[in-house]
GROMACS .gro file of C-alpha atoms in nm:
model
  361
    1MET     CA    1   7.315   7.438  12.139
    2HIS     CA    2   7.572   7.515  12.302
    3TYR     CA    3   7.714   7.238  12.469
    4GLY     CA    4   7.851   7.437  12.700
    5ARG     CA    5   8.037   7.669  12.530
    6ILE     CA    6   8.187   7.961  12.543
    7TYR     CA    7   8.216   8.311  12.369
    8ASN     CA    8   8.598   8.279  12.266
    9PHE     CA    9   8.785   8.557  12.121
   10SER     CA   10   9.060   8.465  12.067
   11ALA     CA   11   9.264   8.565  11.756
   12GLY     CA   12   9.361   8.228  11.616
   13PRO     CA   13   9.271   7.975  11.559
   14ALA     CA   14   8.966   8.142  11.602
   15MET     CA   15   8.622   8.033  11.676
   16MET     CA   16   8.410   7.851  11.343
   17PRO     CA   17   8.055   7.920  11.328
   18GLU     CA   18   7.884   7.671  11.559
   19PRO     CA   19   7.622   7.510  11.271
   20VAL     CA   20   7.885   7.454  11.063
   21LEU     CA   21   8.100   7.280  11.352
   22GLU     CA   22   7.749   7.078  11.437
   23GLU     CA   23   7.752   6.958  11.052
   24ILE     CA   24   8.114   6.869  11.054
   25ALA     CA   25   8.058   6.673  11.441
   26ALA     CA   26   7.807   6.473  11.222
   27GLU     CA   27   8.003   6.358  10.914
   28VAL     CA   28   8.288   6.267  11.134
   29LEU     CA   29   8.293   5.961  11.135
   30ASN     CA   30   8.091   5.891  10.716
   31TYR     CA   31   8.094   6.155  10.520
   32HIS     CA   32   7.801   6.114  10.285
   33GLY     CA   33   7.780   5.729  10.305
   34SER     CA   34   8.140   5.670  10.150
   35GLY     CA   35   8.181   5.512  10.534
   36MET     CA   36   8.486   5.668  10.646
   37SER     CA   37   8.588   6.041  10.673
   38VAL     CA   38   8.687   6.316  10.524
   39MET     CA   39   9.055   6.263  10.782
   40GLU     CA   40   9.092   5.915  10.616
   41MET     CA   41   9.043   5.948  10.258
   42SER     CA   42   9.268   5.925   9.904
   43HIS     CA   43   9.325   6.268   9.766
   44ARG     CA   44   9.353   6.124   9.554
   45SER     CA   45   8.947   6.039   9.564
   46ALA     CA   46   8.642   6.112   9.355
   47VAL     CA   47   8.456   6.205   9.711
   48PHE     CA   48   8.757   6.449   9.772
   49GLN     CA   49   8.770   6.625   9.448
   50GLU     CA   50   8.478   6.738   9.459
   51ILE     CA   51   8.459   6.846   9.801
   52ARG     CA   52   8.800   7.014   9.653
   53ASP     CA   53   8.624   7.181   9.368
   54GLN     CA   54   8.302   7.266   9.567
   55ALA     CA   55   8.429   7.441   9.813
   56GLU     CA   56   8.675   7.677   9.500
   57ALA     CA   57   8.324   7.714   9.325
   58ASP     CA   58   8.168   7.877   9.654
   59LEU     CA   59   8.433   8.085   9.722
   60ARG     CA   60   8.401   8.225   9.343
   61LYS     CA   61   8.110   8.290   9.393
   62LEU     CA   62   8.151   8.424   9.813
   63MET     CA   63   8.430   8.701   9.671
   64GLY     CA   64   8.328   8.738   9.259
   65ILE     CA   65   8.668   8.608   9.149
   66PRO     CA   66   8.695   8.589   8.772
   67ALA     CA   67   8.873   8.417   8.508
   68HIS     CA   68   9.181   8.559   8.539
   69TYR     CA   69   9.268   8.401   8.909
   70LYS     CA   70   9.410   8.113   9.030
   71VAL     CA   71   9.240   7.998   9.305
   72LEU     CA   72   9.496   7.788   9.533
   73PHE     CA   73   9.491   7.597   9.888
   74ILE     CA   74   9.878   7.599  10.054
   75GLN     CA   75  10.003   7.427  10.342
   76GLY     CA   76  10.101   7.671  10.570
   77GLY     CA   77  10.047   7.983  10.761
   78GLY     CA   78  10.148   8.246  10.684
   79THR     CA   79  10.519   8.279  10.758
   80VAL     CA   80  10.581   8.052  10.415
   81GLN     CA   81  10.353   8.329  10.264
   82PHE     CA   82  10.605   8.577  10.357
   83ALA     CA   83  10.861   8.400  10.187
   84MET     CA   84  10.688   8.276   9.885
   85VAL     CA   85  10.553   8.617   9.756
   86PRO     CA   86  10.924   8.803   9.717
   87MET     CA   87  11.085   8.457   9.586
   88ASN     CA   88  10.808   8.434   9.320
   89LEU     CA   89  10.622   8.832   9.209
   90MET     CA   90  11.036   9.036   9.352
   91LYS     CA   91  11.296   9.039   8.994
   92THR     CA   92  11.436   9.355   9.126
   93GLY     CA   93  11.281   9.519   9.418
   94ALA     CA   94  10.945   9.587   9.580
   95ALA     CA   95  10.717   9.810   9.776
   96TYR     CA   96  10.637   9.767  10.112
   97LEU     CA   97  10.380   9.952  10.382
   98GLU     CA   98  10.480   9.922  10.771
   99THR     CA   99  10.096   9.940  10.937
  100GLY     CA  100  10.219   9.663  11.240
  101ALA     CA  101  10.313   9.248  11.411
  102TRP     CA  102  10.245   9.100  11.018
  103SER     CA  103  10.384   9.329  10.749
  104LYS     CA  104  10.713   9.423  11.007
  105LYS     CA  105  10.709   8.995  10.945
  106ALA     CA  106  10.744   9.094  10.562
  107LEU     CA  107  10.901   9.261  10.535
  108ALA     CA  108  11.173   9.191  10.698
  109GLU     CA  109  11.132   8.815  10.535
  110ALA     CA  110  11.108   9.011  10.214
  111LYS     CA  111  11.450   9.180  10.233
  112ARG     CA  112  11.625   8.814  10.147
  113TYR     CA  113  11.555   8.829   9.848
  114GLY     CA  114  11.541   9.187   9.730
  115THR     CA  115  11.558   9.543   9.742
  116VAL     CA  116  11.237   9.661   9.983
  117THR     CA  117  11.180   9.989   9.988
  118VAL     CA  118  10.948  10.039  10.325
  119ALA     CA  119  10.718  10.306  10.087
  120ALA     CA  120  10.518  10.453  10.470
  121SER     CA  121  10.543  10.356  10.756
  122SER     CA  122  10.360  10.403  11.105
  123GLN     CA  123  10.569  10.265  11.354
  124ASP     CA  124  10.637  10.636  11.513
  125ARG     CA  125  10.360  10.600  11.703
  126ASN     CA  126  10.351  10.207  11.791
  127PHE     CA  127  10.123  10.129  11.474
  128SER     CA  128   9.787  10.276  11.614
  129TYR     CA  129   9.670  10.446  11.292
  130LEU     CA  130   9.716  10.372  10.929
  131PRO     CA  131  10.018  10.656  10.690
  132ASP     CA  132   9.839  10.853  10.422
  133CYS     CA  133   9.885  10.598  10.129
  134SER     CA  134   9.731  10.885   9.836
  135HIS     CA  135  10.061  10.955   9.714
  136LEU     CA  136  10.352  10.735   9.845
  137THR     CA  137  10.680  10.804   9.652
  138LEU     CA  138  10.803  10.464   9.471
  139PRO     CA  139  11.047  10.347   9.349
  140PRO     CA  140  11.136  10.281   9.030
  141GLU     CA  141  11.241   9.895   9.080
  142ALA     CA  142  10.913   9.762   9.280
  143ASP     CA  143  10.806   9.465   9.110
  144TYR     CA  144  10.499   9.541   9.345
  145LEU     CA  145  10.334   9.668   9.678
  146TYR     CA  146  10.260   9.460   9.913
  147LEU     CA  147  10.088   9.545  10.213
  148CYS     CA  148   9.886   9.401  10.564
  149GLU     CA  149   9.520   9.477  10.483
  150ASN     CA  150   9.409   9.409  10.885
  151GLU     CA  151   9.703   9.385  11.151
  152THR     CA  152   9.563   9.187  11.393
  153ILE     CA  153   9.797   9.297  11.649
  154HIS     CA  154   9.703   9.658  11.642
  155GLY     CA  155   9.395   9.693  11.560
  156THR     CA  156   9.384   9.869  11.229
  157THR     CA  157   9.253   9.777  10.908
  158PHE     CA  158   9.277   9.975  10.552
  159TRP     CA  159   8.911  10.069  10.434
  160THR     CA  160   9.109  10.248  10.083
  161LEU     CA  161   9.317  10.054   9.883
  162PRO     CA  162   9.686  10.258   9.875
  163ASP     CA  163   9.766  10.463   9.484
  164ALA     CA  164  10.001  10.117   9.391
  165GLN     CA  165  10.052  10.324   9.021
  166GLY     CA  166  10.024  10.071   8.763
  167ARG     CA  167  10.182   9.821   9.050
  168PRO     CA  168  10.013   9.502   9.146
  169ILE     CA  169   9.893   9.524   9.521
  170VAL     CA  170   9.997   9.167   9.718
  171SER     CA  171   9.726   9.177  10.049
  172ASP     CA  172   9.757   8.980  10.373
  173GLN     CA  173   9.398   8.953  10.491
  174SER     CA  174   9.444   8.718  10.686
  175SER     CA  175   9.226   8.835  11.013
  176MET     CA  176   8.951   8.991  10.778
  177PHE     CA  177   8.920   8.786  10.498
  178LEU     CA  178   8.550   8.711  10.403
  179SER     CA  179   8.469   8.991  10.658
  180ARG     CA  180   8.315   9.243  10.397
  181PRO     CA  181   8.282   9.277  10.032
  182CYS     CA  182   8.568   9.242   9.757
  183ASP     CA  183   8.679   9.412   9.506
  184VAL     CA  184   8.964   9.145   9.416
  185GLU     CA  185   9.015   9.276   8.991
  186ARG     CA  186   9.206   9.532   9.241
  187TYR     CA  187   9.488   9.344   9.344
  188GLY     CA  188   9.717   9.151   9.218
  189LEU     CA  189   9.720   8.815   9.449
  190ILE     CA  190   9.521   8.813   9.814
  191TRP     CA  191   9.660   8.566  10.070
  192ALA     CA  192   9.430   8.460  10.322
  193GLY     CA  193   9.599   8.242  10.673
  194VAL     CA  194   9.253   8.036  10.710
  195GLN     CA  195   9.273   7.974  11.046
  196LYS     CA  196   9.116   8.315  11.161
  197ASN     CA  197   8.809   8.409  10.992
  198VAL     CA  198   8.754   8.069  10.861
  199GLY     CA  199   8.839   7.759  10.928
  200PRO     CA  200   9.174   7.527  11.067
  201ALA     CA  201   9.501   7.637  11.048
  202GLY     CA  202   9.749   7.455  10.832
  203MET     CA  203   9.617   7.514  10.504
  204THR     CA  204   9.603   8.011  10.289
  205VAL     CA  205   9.447   8.068  10.040
  206VAL     CA  206   9.605   8.262   9.798
  207ILE     CA  207   9.422   8.442   9.507
  208ILE     CA  208   9.640   8.539   9.266
  209ARG     CA  209   9.615   8.666   8.906
  210GLU     CA  210   9.779   8.441   8.656
  211ASP     CA  211   9.921   8.664   8.429
  212LEU     CA  212  10.229   8.706   8.748
  213ILE     CA  213  10.181   8.320   8.745
  214ARG     CA  214  10.603   8.323   8.684
  215ARG     CA  215  10.808   8.026   8.509
  216ASP     CA  216  11.122   8.122   8.447
  217LEU     CA  217  11.234   8.143   8.861
  218ASP     CA  218  11.529   8.070   9.004
  219GLU     CA  219  11.601   7.716   8.993
  220HIS     CA  220  11.712   7.702   9.338
  221ILE     CA  221  11.371   7.780   9.421
  222PRO     CA  222  11.159   7.418   9.534
  223ALA     CA  223  10.838   7.329   9.354
  224TYR     CA  224  10.677   7.389   9.708
  225LEU     CA  225  10.722   7.718   9.668
  226ARG     CA  226  10.704   7.817   9.384
  227TYR     CA  227  10.307   7.931   9.229
  228HIS     CA  228  10.295   7.743   8.988
  229THR     CA  229  10.337   7.420   9.120
  230HIS     CA  230  10.021   7.454   9.296
  231ALA     CA  231   9.789   7.630   8.989
  232ASP     CA  232   9.852   7.402   8.741
  233HIS     CA  233   9.804   7.033   8.971
  234GLU     CA  234   9.505   7.229   9.125
  235SER     CA  235   9.605   7.260   9.437
  236MET     CA  236   9.687   6.932   9.409
  237TYR     CA  237  10.057   6.829   9.398
  238ASN     CA  238  10.128   6.651   9.687
  239THR     CA  239   9.815   6.571   9.933
  240PRO     CA  240   9.708   6.892   9.994
  241ASN     CA  241   9.567   6.962  10.411
  242CYS     CA  242   9.259   6.800  10.330
  243TRP     CA  243   9.080   6.913  10.652
  244SER     CA  244   9.118   7.155  10.633
  245ILE     CA  245   8.971   7.245  10.261
  246TYR     CA  246   8.686   7.057  10.381
  247CYS     CA  247   8.581   7.289  10.699
  248CYS     CA  248   8.607   7.587  10.456
  249GLY     CA  249   8.479   7.465  10.206
  250LYS     CA  250   8.154   7.440  10.483
  251VAL     CA  251   8.213   7.754  10.589
  252PHE     CA  252   8.222   7.942  10.210
  253ARG     CA  253   7.832   7.741  10.166
  254TYR     CA  254   7.706   7.883  10.516
  255LEU     CA  255   7.811   8.218  10.445
  256LEU     CA  256   7.670   8.257  10.121
  257ASN     CA  257   7.366   8.068  10.249
  258GLN     CA  258   7.359   8.380  10.487
  259GLY     CA  259   7.425   8.609  10.264
  260GLY     CA  260   7.697   8.675  10.126
  261LEU     CA  261   7.982   8.929  10.208
  262GLU     CA  262   7.689   9.224  10.280
  263GLU     CA  263   7.533   9.094  10.491
  264MET     CA  264   7.894   8.978  10.711
  265ALA     CA  265   7.977   9.381  10.669
  266ARG     CA  266   7.636   9.463  10.818
  267ARG     CA  267   7.655   9.216  11.156
  268ASN     CA  268   8.069   9.292  11.232
  269GLN     CA  269   7.992   9.684  11.195
  270GLU     CA  270   7.703   9.645  11.381
  271LYS     CA  271   7.887   9.406  11.661
  272ALA     CA  272   8.207   9.662  11.655
  273LYS     CA  273   8.051   9.995  11.676
  274ILE     CA  274   7.911   9.785  12.032
  275LEU     CA  275   8.183   9.773  12.170
  276TYR     CA  276   8.336  10.074  12.027
  277ASP     CA  277   8.116  10.334  12.144
  278PHE     CA  278   8.116  10.148  12.484
  279LEU     CA  279   8.497  10.167  12.497
  280ASP     CA  280   8.511  10.541  12.356
  281ALA     CA  281   8.239  10.593  12.676
  282SER     CA  282   8.468  10.405  12.943
  283ARG     CA  283   8.711  10.603  13.165
  284PHE     CA  284   8.863  10.305  13.238
  285PHE     CA  285   8.920  10.105  12.954
  286ARG     CA  286   9.111  10.270  12.640
  287CYS     CA  287   9.111  10.122  12.268
  288PRO     CA  288   9.441  10.355  12.134
  289VAL     CA  289   9.360  10.239  11.764
  290ALA     CA  290   9.290  10.610  11.525
  291PRO     CA  291   8.920  10.562  11.496
  292ALA     CA  292   8.931  10.557  11.114
  293ASP     CA  293   9.197  10.295  11.104
  294ARG     CA  294   9.002  10.052  11.322
  295SER     CA  295   8.951   9.727  11.220
  296LEU     CA  296   8.597   9.500  11.240
  297MET     CA  297   8.762   9.194  11.322
  298ASN     CA  298   9.059   9.280  11.599
  299VAL     CA  299   8.926   9.473  11.924
  300PRO     CA  300   9.285   9.609  12.135
  301PHE     CA  301   9.240   9.829  12.437
  302VAL     CA  302   9.398   9.909  12.770
  303THR     CA  303   9.314   9.915  13.125
  304PRO     CA  304   9.533  10.231  13.307
  305SER     CA  305   9.791   9.982  13.359
  306PRO     CA  306   9.948   9.635  13.298
  307GLU     CA  307   9.855   9.501  13.596
  308GLU     CA  308   9.564   9.520  13.579
  309ASP     CA  309   9.518   9.485  13.245
  310ALA     CA  310   9.593   9.154  13.355
  311LYS     CA  311   9.369   9.167  13.634
  312ALA     CA  312   9.103   9.207  13.427
  313ALA     CA  313   9.177   8.938  13.094
  314ALA     CA  314   9.178   8.642  13.454
  315ALA     CA  315   8.808   8.752  13.562
  316ALA     CA  316   8.703   8.766  13.150
  317LYS     CA  317   8.830   8.388  13.131
  318ALA     CA  318   8.637   8.333  13.491
  319ALA     CA  319   8.357   8.480  13.381
  320GLY     CA  320   8.310   8.278  13.063
  321PHE     CA  321   8.544   8.546  12.788
  322ASP     CA  322   8.820   8.383  12.701
  323ASN     CA  323   9.135   8.494  12.536
  324LEU     CA  324   9.057   8.873  12.582
  325LYS     CA  325   9.492   8.846  12.665
  326GLY     CA  326   9.658   9.081  12.423
  327HIS     CA  327   9.940   8.927  12.225
  328LYS     CA  328  10.278   8.920  12.415
  329SER     CA  329  10.444   9.212  12.176
  330VAL     CA  330  10.228   9.495  12.272
  331GLY     CA  331  10.003   9.340  12.599
  332GLY     CA  332   9.652   9.502  12.691
  333LEU     CA  333   9.370   9.314  12.610
  334ARG     CA  334   9.211   9.178  12.261
  335ALA     CA  335   8.835   9.127  12.173
  336SER     CA  336   8.878   8.928  11.803
  337ILE     CA  337   8.532   8.919  11.655
  338TYR     CA  338   8.519   8.738  11.371
  339ASN     CA  339   8.216   8.699  11.161
  340ALA     CA  340   8.192   8.353  11.406
  341MET     CA  341   8.146   8.592  11.656
  342PRO     CA  342   7.791   8.641  11.783
  343LYS     CA  343   7.600   8.990  11.853
  344ALA     CA  344   7.473   8.842  12.194
  345GLY     CA  345   7.864   8.691  12.237
  346VAL     CA  346   7.981   9.143  12.196
  347GLU     CA  347   7.750   9.201  12.387
  348ALA     CA  348   7.758   8.989  12.672
  349LEU     CA  349   8.100   9.114  12.732
  350VAL     CA  350   8.038   9.447  12.689
  351ARG     CA  351   7.801   9.410  13.014
  352PHE     CA  352   8.083   9.223  13.166
  353LEU     CA  353   8.345   9.495  13.087
  354ASP     CA  354   8.101   9.709  13.221
  355ARG     CA  355   8.067   9.604  13.558
  356TYR     CA  356   8.381   9.523  13.612
  357GLU     CA  357   8.482   9.899  13.546
  358ARG     CA  358   8.189   9.970  13.776
  359GLU     CA  359   8.340   9.783  14.058
  360HIS     CA  360   8.701   9.776  13.969
  361GLY     CA  361   8.769  10.190  13.805
   0.00000   0.00000   0.00000
């Protein structure tokens, strides 16, 4: 059943799996005989505690998260984490990889809290590739190495993690979270805004190694912005984003039932290949991203001119392919093909683009 739904290529908030939405809809008035919606129940109730605990357990199983890592559900999106990371981890300084709009924003925020070194950058070619990070020069005062593992706007992704030379790696995984297997022990901290590849906006999942949870923080840092506050209270220090935790938990369980992250990676590679193969063969549409660094989740592309970009985006929307307009900072077009985007949606988009090129190219 599709209920008149369209193919939504939004970068976030984005598509959720249709079976998950149907399950949520069936429970929205009366969750498991409780007589109330999850949106109405107390976060201190036994019913919600079970929802929260099951969500964490399923995420741990899905990613293989070791016991010495804490899983935190924190209100707010990436902008909050841009500040929380340096607030909590930076003692003397940090090193950042500047590979797109989101790592650039994170870097600017970190500079408020200490000395930040740009260890590598791809700004020279408008972030259309990833710099070589195999032999970075990191300053001795760098307490961690930060990267945005998948740049949502510019469509690049790290297929190999950089050599952090013993420092903890901090990764913003927002737009590739749960899209492929992840060796959690290679990171000190992973965070992901859930509105791109998991659930509704308003929450971030943080996975942090326990030895990085500091309690010797500056006294002026608010309680809510301390990772130890959330770790000590199992993400229940205050009223959490109950609805987002519930919805994300549904997605975690769905992904487990679909075969886990290995199966998601297989599907995502298959979907992305269909679109990239078309773009690489096209004489009208072009993907500006270096092939070796291309994201499976976010595919930016352009026509011969900004005017043609706008016409193509409008025609796509009229045909039932929404949110293909590129981010306002870069223009062009972009198709976000997260886990929930079916292969049929990508195939339909390619058929539309092919027809559009033949008629307008």
